[in-house]
Amino acid sequence: MRSPSTLSILKLVIVCGILLIIAGHSLLVVDSFREYFGVYSFMIGAMCIAIGLIMSLPTKIYLTILLMQNEGKETKFK
């Protein structure tokens, strides 16, 4: 894959991860969800948050490394 398409996929994964974190938090806050599912509501909310963190953190690290490499290339030629 080319670099721009890889970057757009990574950005999409970051956004999905952040949305999962927000969804997991909102599931833990809503009282009706907790009343309906009981203890399983905490497990579902925690899974959403965990999957969101797993999706967002490594891609942020990879994008930061790519940014540092691109800045290093630009400063060498100036």
PDB file of C-alpha atoms in Angstrom:
ATOM      1  CA  MET A   1       0.000   0.000   0.000  1.00  0.00           C
ATOM      2  CA  ARG A   2       1.082   3.530  -0.610  1.00  0.00           C
ATOM      3  CA  SER A   3       1.850   5.840   2.264  1.00  0.00           C
ATOM      4  CA  PRO A   4      -1.177   8.183   1.909  1.00  0.00           C
ATOM      5  CA  SER A   5      -3.622   5.270   1.938  1.00  0.00           C
ATOM      6  CA  THR A   6      -1.840   3.732   4.933  1.00  0.00           C
ATOM      7  CA  LEU A   7      -2.036   7.017   6.790  1.00  0.00           C
ATOM      8  CA  SER A   8      -5.724   7.410   6.039  1.00  0.00           C
ATOM      9  CA  ILE A   9      -6.413   3.873   7.270  1.00  0.00           C
ATOM     10  CA  LEU A  10      -4.454   4.562  10.456  1.00  0.00           C
ATOM     11  CA  LYS A  11      -6.364   7.784  11.025  1.00  0.00           C
ATOM     12  CA  LEU A  12      -9.618   5.886  10.547  1.00  0.00           C
ATOM     13  CA  VAL A  13      -8.510   3.294  13.113  1.00  0.00           C
ATOM     14  CA  ILE A  14      -7.667   6.077  15.585  1.00  0.00           C
ATOM     15  CA  VAL A  15     -11.110   7.644  15.126  1.00  0.00           C
ATOM     16  CA  CYS A  16     -12.823   4.265  15.572  1.00  0.00           C
ATOM     17  CA  GLY A  17     -10.782   3.647  18.716  1.00  0.00           C
ATOM     18  CA  ILE A  18     -11.717   7.010  20.196  1.00  0.00           C
ATOM     19  CA  LEU A  19     -15.373   6.412  19.351  1.00  0.00           C
ATOM     20  CA  LEU A  20     -15.216   3.028  21.100  1.00  0.00           C
ATOM     21  CA  ILE A  21     -13.712   4.671  24.187  1.00  0.00           C
ATOM     22  CA  ILE A  22     -16.506   7.244  24.235  1.00  0.00           C
ATOM     23  CA  ALA A  23     -19.149   4.558  23.660  1.00  0.00           C
ATOM     24  CA  GLY A  24     -17.750   2.410  26.479  1.00  0.00           C
ATOM     25  CA  HIS A  25     -17.758   5.354  28.845  1.00  0.00           C
ATOM     26  CA  SER A  26     -21.309   6.286  27.956  1.00  0.00           C
ATOM     27  CA  LEU A  27     -22.414   2.668  28.452  1.00  0.00           C
ATOM     28  CA  LEU A  28     -20.932   2.715  31.944  1.00  0.00           C
ATOM     29  CA  VAL A  29     -22.688   5.984  32.784  1.00  0.00           C
ATOM     30  CA  VAL A  30     -26.209   5.148  31.552  1.00  0.00           C
ATOM     31  CA  ASP A  31     -28.371   3.782  34.386  1.00  0.00           C
ATOM     32  CA  SER A  32     -30.913   1.960  32.236  1.00  0.00           C
ATOM     33  CA  PHE A  33     -28.159  -0.040  30.541  1.00  0.00           C
ATOM     34  CA  ARG A  34     -26.755  -1.064  33.924  1.00  0.00           C
ATOM     35  CA  GLU A  35     -30.195  -2.057  35.212  1.00  0.00           C
ATOM     36  CA  TYR A  36     -30.946  -4.167  32.146  1.00  0.00           C
ATOM     37  CA  PHE A  37     -27.642  -6.028  31.864  1.00  0.00           C
ATOM     38  CA  GLY A  38     -26.484  -5.989  35.491  1.00  0.00           C
ATOM     39  CA  VAL A  39     -22.880  -7.024  35.999  1.00  0.00           C
ATOM     40  CA  TYR A  40     -22.433  -7.718  32.289  1.00  0.00           C
ATOM     41  CA  SER A  41     -22.879  -4.016  31.552  1.00  0.00           C
ATOM     42  CA  PHE A  42     -19.557  -3.302  33.278  1.00  0.00           C
ATOM     43  CA  MET A  43     -17.899  -6.029  31.236  1.00  0.00           C
ATOM     44  CA  ILE A  44     -19.329  -4.687  27.968  1.00  0.00           C
ATOM     45  CA  GLY A  45     -18.320  -1.108  28.793  1.00  0.00           C
ATOM     46  CA  ALA A  46     -14.833  -2.182  29.844  1.00  0.00           C
ATOM     47  CA  MET A  47     -14.419  -4.237  26.658  1.00  0.00           C
ATOM     48  CA  CYS A  48     -15.386  -1.246  24.515  1.00  0.00           C
ATOM     49  CA  ILE A  49     -12.859   0.941  26.331  1.00  0.00           C
ATOM     50  CA  ALA A  50     -10.118  -1.710  26.147  1.00  0.00           C
ATOM     51  CA  ILE A  51     -10.630  -2.356  22.433  1.00  0.00           C
ATOM     52  CA  GLY A  52     -10.676   1.393  21.808  1.00  0.00           C
ATOM     53  CA  LEU A  53      -7.371   1.819  23.633  1.00  0.00           C
ATOM     54  CA  ILE A  54      -5.849  -1.110  21.789  1.00  0.00           C
ATOM     55  CA  MET A  55      -6.931   0.398  18.475  1.00  0.00           C
ATOM     56  CA  SER A  56      -5.854   3.955  19.155  1.00  0.00           C
ATOM     57  CA  LEU A  57      -2.533   3.806  21.011  1.00  0.00           C
ATOM     58  CA  PRO A  58      -0.328   1.771  18.638  1.00  0.00           C
ATOM     59  CA  THR A  59      -1.519   3.721  15.630  1.00  0.00           C
ATOM     60  CA  LYS A  60      -0.733   7.008  17.395  1.00  0.00           C
ATOM     61  CA  ILE A  61       2.780   5.753  18.098  1.00  0.00           C
ATOM     62  CA  TYR A  62       3.238   4.702  14.460  1.00  0.00           C
ATOM     63  CA  LEU A  63       1.962   8.031  13.150  1.00  0.00           C
ATOM     64  CA  THR A  64       4.309   9.870  15.530  1.00  0.00           C
ATOM     65  CA  ILE A  65       7.274   7.837  14.263  1.00  0.00           C
ATOM     66  CA  LEU A  66       6.306   8.637  10.658  1.00  0.00           C
ATOM     67  CA  LEU A  67       6.043  12.324  11.525  1.00  0.00           C
ATOM     68  CA  MET A  68       9.488  12.309  13.144  1.00  0.00           C
ATOM     69  CA  GLN A  69      10.984  10.574  10.093  1.00  0.00           C
ATOM     70  CA  ASN A  70       9.434  13.123   7.732  1.00  0.00           C
ATOM     71  CA  GLU A  71      10.696  16.032   9.840  1.00  0.00           C
ATOM     72  CA  GLY A  72      14.150  14.481   9.918  1.00  0.00           C
ATOM     73  CA  LYS A  73      14.215  14.251   6.135  1.00  0.00           C
ATOM     74  CA  GLU A  74      13.116  17.873   5.739  1.00  0.00           C
ATOM     75  CA  THR A  75      15.748  19.261   8.136  1.00  0.00           C
ATOM     76  CA  LYS A  76      18.616  17.399   6.434  1.00  0.00           C
ATOM     77  CA  PHE A  77      18.097  19.186   3.147  1.00  0.00           C
ATOM     78  CA  LYS A  78      17.760  22.716   4.528  1.00  0.00           C
TER      79      LYS A  78
END
